[in-house]
PDB file of C-alpha atoms and ligand atoms in Angstrom:
ATOM      1  CA  MET Y 526       0.000   0.000   0.000  1.00 94.00           C
ATOM      2  CA  LYS Y 527       1.463   3.354  -1.039  1.00 98.00           C
ATOM      3  CA  ILE Y 528       0.396   6.915  -0.215  1.00 98.00           C
ATOM      4  CA  VAL Y 529       1.839  10.034  -1.854  1.00 98.00           C
ATOM      5  CA  VAL Y 530       1.703  13.410  -0.087  1.00 98.00           C
ATOM      6  CA  ILE Y 531       1.783  16.433  -2.409  1.00 98.00           C
ATOM      7  CA  GLN Y 532       2.444  19.917  -1.039  1.00 98.00           C
ATOM      8  CA  GLY Y 533       1.831  23.054  -3.073  1.00 98.00           C
ATOM      9  CA  PRO Y 534       3.487  26.467  -3.230  1.00 98.00           C
ATOM     10  CA  ASN Y 535       4.992  28.150  -0.164  1.00 97.00           C
ATOM     11  CA  LEU Y 536       4.420  25.145   2.075  1.00 98.00           C
ATOM     12  CA  ASN Y 537       8.201  24.697   2.104  1.00 97.00           C
ATOM     13  CA  MET Y 538       8.128  27.937   4.147  1.00 94.00           C
ATOM     14  CA  LEU Y 539       6.105  26.442   7.007  1.00 96.00           C
ATOM     15  CA  GLY Y 540       7.593  27.377  10.358  1.00 92.00           C
ATOM     16  CA  HIS Y 541       8.682  30.728   8.875  1.00 91.00           C
ATOM     17  CA  ARG Y 542       5.613  32.049   7.073  1.00 88.00           C
ATOM     18  CA  GLU Y 543       2.695  33.643   8.963  1.00 92.00           C
ATOM     19  CA  GLN Y 544       3.069  31.528  12.093  1.00 91.00           C
ATOM     20  CA  ASN Y 545      -0.146  33.022  13.507  1.00 88.00           C
ATOM     21  CA  ILE Y 546      -2.036  31.301  10.655  1.00 92.00           C
ATOM     22  CA  TYR Y 547       0.052  28.227   9.860  1.00 92.00           C
ATOM     23  CA  GLY Y 548       1.779  27.476  13.173  1.00 88.00           C
ATOM     24  CA  ALA Y 549       5.418  26.862  13.983  1.00 89.00           C
ATOM     25  CA  MET Y 550       5.878  23.328  12.661  1.00 95.00           C
ATOM     26  CA  LYS Y 551       8.185  22.851   9.689  1.00 97.00           C
ATOM     27  CA  LEU Y 552       7.138  20.738   6.715  1.00 98.00           C
ATOM     28  CA  ASP Y 553       9.858  18.168   7.471  1.00 97.00           C
ATOM     29  CA  ASP Y 554       8.514  17.743  11.026  1.00 97.00           C
ATOM     30  CA  ILE Y 555       4.976  17.200   9.724  1.00 97.00           C
ATOM     31  CA  HIS Y 556       6.294  14.636   7.254  1.00 98.00           C
ATOM     32  CA  ALA Y 557       8.356  12.853   9.924  1.00 98.00           C
ATOM     33  CA  GLN Y 558       5.221  12.399  12.043  1.00 97.00           C
ATOM     34  CA  MET Y 559       3.263  11.095   9.055  1.00 98.00           C
ATOM     35  CA  GLU Y 560       6.083   8.699   8.208  1.00 98.00           C
ATOM     36  CA  ASN Y 561       5.966   7.237  11.726  1.00 98.00           C
ATOM     37  CA  VAL Y 562       2.230   6.597  11.547  1.00 97.00           C
ATOM     38  CA  ALA Y 563       2.518   5.149   8.032  1.00 97.00           C
ATOM     39  CA  LYS Y 564       5.315   2.796   9.151  1.00 97.00           C
ATOM     40  CA  GLN Y 565       3.256   1.600  12.116  1.00 97.00           C
ATOM     41  CA  ASN Y 566       0.518   0.686   9.624  1.00 96.00           C
ATOM     42  CA  ASN Y 567       2.827  -0.968   7.064  1.00 96.00           C
ATOM     43  CA  ILE Y 568       2.181   1.728   4.501  1.00 97.00           C
ATOM     44  CA  SER Y 569       4.838   3.206   2.282  1.00 98.00           C
ATOM     45  CA  ILE Y 570       4.656   6.996   2.036  1.00 98.00           C
ATOM     46  CA  GLU Y 571       6.367   9.494  -0.270  1.00 98.00           C
ATOM     47  CA  PHE Y 572       6.517  13.273   0.029  1.00 98.00           C
ATOM     48  CA  PHE Y 573       6.676  15.904  -2.703  1.00 98.00           C
ATOM     49  CA  GLN Y 574       6.601  19.701  -2.539  1.00 98.00           C
ATOM     50  CA  SER Y 575       6.649  22.118  -5.445  1.00 98.00           C
ATOM     51  CA  ASN Y 576       6.057  25.786  -6.072  1.00 98.00           C
ATOM     52  CA  PHE Y 577       5.193  25.033  -9.721  1.00 98.00           C
ATOM     53  CA  GLU Y 578       1.750  24.089 -10.966  1.00 98.00           C
ATOM     54  CA  GLY Y 579       3.044  21.882 -13.813  1.00 98.00           C
ATOM     55  CA  GLU Y 580       5.308  19.902 -11.465  1.00 98.00           C
ATOM     56  CA  ILE Y 581       2.351  19.202  -9.181  1.00 98.00           C
ATOM     57  CA  ILE Y 582       0.353  17.980 -12.191  1.00 98.00           C
ATOM     58  CA  ASP Y 583       3.276  15.771 -13.312  1.00 98.00           C
ATOM     59  CA  ARG Y 584       3.530  14.255  -9.805  1.00 98.00           C
ATOM     60  CA  LEU Y 585      -0.225  13.601  -9.743  1.00 98.00           C
ATOM     61  CA  GLN Y 586      -0.025  11.845 -13.119  1.00 98.00           C
ATOM     62  CA  GLU Y 587       2.878   9.694 -11.904  1.00 98.00           C
ATOM     63  CA  CYS Y 588       0.575   8.353  -9.183  1.00 98.00           C
ATOM     64  CA  LEU Y 589      -1.500   6.528 -11.790  1.00 96.00           C
ATOM     65  CA  GLY Y 590      -0.870   2.817 -11.360  1.00 94.00           C
ATOM     66  CA  ASP Y 591       1.717   3.546  -8.667  1.00 97.00           C
ATOM     67  CA  ALA Y 592      -0.022   5.026  -5.607  1.00 98.00           C
ATOM     68  CA  ASP Y 593      -3.114   3.774  -3.793  1.00 98.00           C
ATOM     69  CA  GLY Y 594      -4.044   7.151  -2.340  1.00 98.00           C
ATOM     70  CA  ILE Y 595      -2.984  10.802  -2.247  1.00 98.00           C
ATOM     71  CA  ILE Y 596      -2.994  13.548   0.352  1.00 98.00           C
ATOM     72  CA  ILE Y 597      -2.721  16.995  -1.239  1.00 98.00           C
ATOM     73  CA  ASN Y 598      -2.522  20.549  -0.011  1.00 98.00           C
ATOM     74  CA  PRO Y 599      -2.630  22.501  -3.293  1.00 98.00           C
ATOM     75  CA  ALA Y 600      -2.119  25.713  -1.242  1.00 98.00           C
ATOM     76  CA  ALA Y 601      -2.933  28.834  -3.313  1.00 98.00           C
ATOM     77  CA  TYR Y 602      -3.635  26.675  -6.400  1.00 98.00           C
ATOM     78  CA  THR Y 603      -6.688  25.344  -4.525  1.00 98.00           C
ATOM     79  CA  HIS Y 604      -8.469  28.549  -5.428  1.00 98.00           C
ATOM     80  CA  THR Y 605      -7.257  28.980  -9.014  1.00 98.00           C
ATOM     81  CA  SER Y 606      -6.162  25.781 -10.700  1.00 98.00           C
ATOM     82  CA  VAL Y 607      -8.578  24.075 -13.069  1.00 98.00           C
ATOM     83  CA  ALA Y 608      -5.526  22.136 -14.329  1.00 98.00           C
ATOM     84  CA  ILE Y 609      -4.806  20.560 -10.914  1.00 98.00           C
ATOM     85  CA  ARG Y 610      -8.500  19.794 -10.482  1.00 98.00           C
ATOM     86  CA  ASP Y 611      -8.521  18.031 -13.870  1.00 98.00           C
ATOM     87  CA  ALA Y 612      -5.369  16.080 -12.967  1.00 98.00           C
ATOM     88  CA  ILE Y 613      -6.980  14.844  -9.718  1.00 98.00           C
ATOM     89  CA  SER Y 614     -10.199  14.056 -11.546  1.00 98.00           C
ATOM     90  CA  ALA Y 615      -8.336  11.927 -14.113  1.00 97.00           C
ATOM     91  CA  LEU Y 616      -6.993   9.624 -11.379  1.00 97.00           C
ATOM     92  CA  ASN Y 617      -9.128   6.803 -10.184  1.00 90.00           C
ATOM     93  CA  ILE Y 618      -7.683   6.804  -6.661  1.00 96.00           C
ATOM     94  CA  PRO Y 619      -8.848   8.454  -3.441  1.00 98.00           C
ATOM     95  CA  VAL Y 620      -7.480  11.925  -2.772  1.00 98.00           C
ATOM     96  CA  VAL Y 621      -7.819  13.814   0.530  1.00 98.00           C
ATOM     97  CA  GLU Y 622      -7.377  17.600   0.472  1.00 98.00           C
ATOM     98  CA  VAL Y 623      -5.795  19.324   3.463  1.00 98.00           C
ATOM     99  CA  HIS Y 624      -5.634  22.951   4.536  1.00 98.00           C
ATOM    100  CA  ILE Y 625      -3.781  23.963   7.650  1.00 97.00           C
ATOM    101  CA  SER Y 626      -5.956  27.042   8.108  1.00 97.00           C
ATOM    102  CA  ASN Y 627      -9.748  27.144   7.982  1.00 98.00           C
ATOM    103  CA  ILE Y 628     -10.118  28.513   4.460  1.00 98.00           C
ATOM    104  CA  TYR Y 629     -13.831  29.199   5.063  1.00 98.00           C
ATOM    105  CA  ARG Y 630     -13.166  31.870   7.656  1.00 97.00           C
ATOM    106  CA  ARG Y 631     -10.470  33.682   5.718  1.00 97.00           C
ATOM    107  CA  GLU Y 632     -10.570  36.110   2.760  1.00 97.00           C
ATOM    108  CA  GLU Y 633     -13.392  35.528   0.303  1.00 97.00           C
ATOM    109  CA  PHE Y 634     -10.994  34.424  -2.480  1.00 96.00           C
ATOM    110  CA  ARG Y 635      -9.822  31.528  -0.285  1.00 98.00           C
ATOM    111  CA  GLN Y 636     -13.298  30.315   0.522  1.00 97.00           C
ATOM    112  CA  LYS Y 637     -13.705  28.496  -2.787  1.00 98.00           C
ATOM    113  CA  SER Y 638     -11.812  25.286  -3.492  1.00 98.00           C
ATOM    114  CA  LEU Y 639     -11.757  24.222  -7.146  1.00 98.00           C
ATOM    115  CA  THR Y 640     -10.105  20.953  -6.141  1.00 98.00           C
ATOM    116  CA  ALA Y 641     -12.221  19.735  -3.193  1.00 98.00           C
ATOM    117  CA  PRO Y 642     -15.201  18.613  -5.345  1.00 98.00           C
ATOM    118  CA  VAL Y 643     -13.011  16.023  -7.101  1.00 98.00           C
ATOM    119  CA  CYS Y 644     -11.491  14.746  -3.821  1.00 98.00           C
ATOM    120  CA  SER Y 645     -12.875  12.141  -1.415  1.00 98.00           C
ATOM    121  CA  GLY Y 646     -12.997  14.804   1.275  1.00 98.00           C
ATOM    122  CA  GLN Y 647     -11.366  17.886   2.711  1.00 98.00           C
ATOM    123  CA  ILE Y 648      -9.829  18.681   6.092  1.00 98.00           C
ATOM    124  CA  SER Y 649      -9.457  22.380   6.845  1.00 98.00           C
ATOM    125  CA  GLY Y 650      -8.630  24.374   9.945  1.00 97.00           C
ATOM    126  CA  PHE Y 651      -6.958  21.913  12.313  1.00 97.00           C
ATOM    127  CA  GLY Y 652      -3.432  23.226  11.844  1.00 96.00           C
ATOM    128  CA  PRO Y 653      -0.620  20.789  10.972  1.00 96.00           C
ATOM    129  CA  PHE Y 654      -2.633  18.090  12.803  1.00 97.00           C
ATOM    130  CA  GLY Y 655      -4.891  18.097   9.714  1.00 97.00           C
ATOM    131  CA  TYR Y 656      -2.258  16.055   7.864  1.00 98.00           C
ATOM    132  CA  HIS Y 657      -2.476  13.379  10.556  1.00 98.00           C
ATOM    133  CA  LEU Y 658      -6.276  13.393  10.293  1.00 98.00           C
ATOM    134  CA  ALA Y 659      -5.989  13.095   6.502  1.00 98.00           C
ATOM    135  CA  LEU Y 660      -3.691  10.094   6.827  1.00 98.00           C
ATOM    136  CA  ILE Y 661      -6.103   8.341   9.214  1.00 98.00           C
ATOM    137  CA  ALA Y 662      -9.032   9.106   6.869  1.00 98.00           C
ATOM    138  CA  LEU Y 663      -7.150   7.884   3.798  1.00 98.00           C
ATOM    139  CA  MET Y 664      -6.035   4.654   5.507  1.00 97.00           C
ATOM    140  CA  GLN Y 665      -9.676   4.015   6.442  1.00 97.00           C
ATOM    141  CA  ILE Y 666     -10.832   4.646   2.843  1.00 97.00           C
ATOM    142  CA  LEU Y 667      -8.109   2.313   1.487  1.00 97.00           C
ATOM    143  CA  ALA Y 668      -9.003  -0.411   3.994  1.00 95.00           C
ATOM    144  CA  GLU Y 669     -12.636  -0.211   2.856  1.00 95.00           C
ATOM    145  CA  ILE Y 670     -11.637  -0.435  -0.825  1.00 94.00           C
ATOM    146  CA  GLU Y 671      -9.461  -3.461  -0.036  1.00 92.00           C
ATOM    147  CA  ALA Y 672     -12.300  -5.166   1.833  1.00 94.00           C
ATOM    148  CA  ILE Y 673     -14.713  -4.570  -1.065  1.00 94.00           C
ATOM    149  CA  ASN Y 674     -12.184  -5.943  -3.590  1.00 92.00           C
ATOM    150  CA  LYS Y 675     -11.560  -9.031  -1.452  1.00 93.00           C
ATOM    151  CA  ARG Y 676     -15.304  -9.651  -1.170  1.00 93.00           C
ATOM    152  CA  LYS Y 677     -15.659  -9.343  -4.983  1.00 92.00           C
ATOM    153  CA  GLU Y 678     -12.793 -11.810  -5.514  1.00 91.00           C
ATOM    154  CA  ALA Y 679     -14.379 -14.278  -3.079  1.00 92.00           C
ATOM    155  CA  GLU Y 680     -17.735 -14.005  -4.861  1.00 92.00           C
ATOM    156  CA  LYS Y 681     -16.079 -14.863  -8.209  1.00 88.00           C
ATOM    157  CA  LYS Y 682     -14.792 -18.195  -6.848  1.00 83.00           C
TER     158      LYS Y 682
HETATM  159  C1  DQA W 861      -3.504  26.799   2.629  1.00 85.08           C
HETATM  160  C2  DQA W 861      -4.572  27.865   2.418  1.00 85.08           C
HETATM  161  C3  DQA W 861      -4.356  28.607   1.099  1.00 85.08           C
HETATM  162  O1  DQA W 861      -5.355  29.602   0.924  1.00 85.08           O
HETATM  163  C4  DQA W 861      -3.000  29.268   1.089  1.00 85.08           C
HETATM  164  O2  DQA W 861      -2.777  29.875  -0.173  1.00 85.08           O
HETATM  165  C5  DQA W 861      -1.899  28.363   1.450  1.00 85.08           C
HETATM  166  C6  DQA W 861      -2.110  27.372   2.510  1.00 85.08           C
HETATM  167  C7  DQA W 861      -3.615  26.115   4.002  1.00 85.08           C
HETATM  168  O3  DQA W 861      -3.006  25.063   4.171  1.00 85.08           O
HETATM  169  O4  DQA W 861      -4.274  26.639   4.905  1.00 85.08           O
HETATM  170  O5  DQA W 861      -0.778  28.477   0.951  1.00 85.08           O
HETATM  171  O6  DQA W 861      -3.677  25.783   1.656  1.00 85.08           O
END
């Protein structure tokens, strides 16, 4: 079982940027925590961060046939990128969207996510802990998919 975590623009600045909104944790620390939980659950996990829209789309496309699930924080592209939405939509694997801040109580332009409607669900407003919640949610979704597939296989026999 493999999960890929994709981080959008400026998230490499976590721990430095607007700590009152995004907290003090660095991206590497968030990833280290996720890696621990993934290991405990026998899941392989990969991390990717980019400030470029096209690189995020390339990484999403690489997940096809390779990853079982994705956690993505598209950051500012959440509110603007039809291209990232289309890339998520083209994949037939569960995707969980994360936002560190509660985008629904911020500026109006942040209150719309173009990407959330093509994701399994969205977690917004729980700080860096949201990534942990996303991982738990995604593992649950993947376990359900596995159980359904096993049942289908058994019915064939
Ligand atoms: C963010 C929210 C976005 O509006 C913003 O552009 C970000 C981070 C969040 O995690 O809260 O860069 O995605």
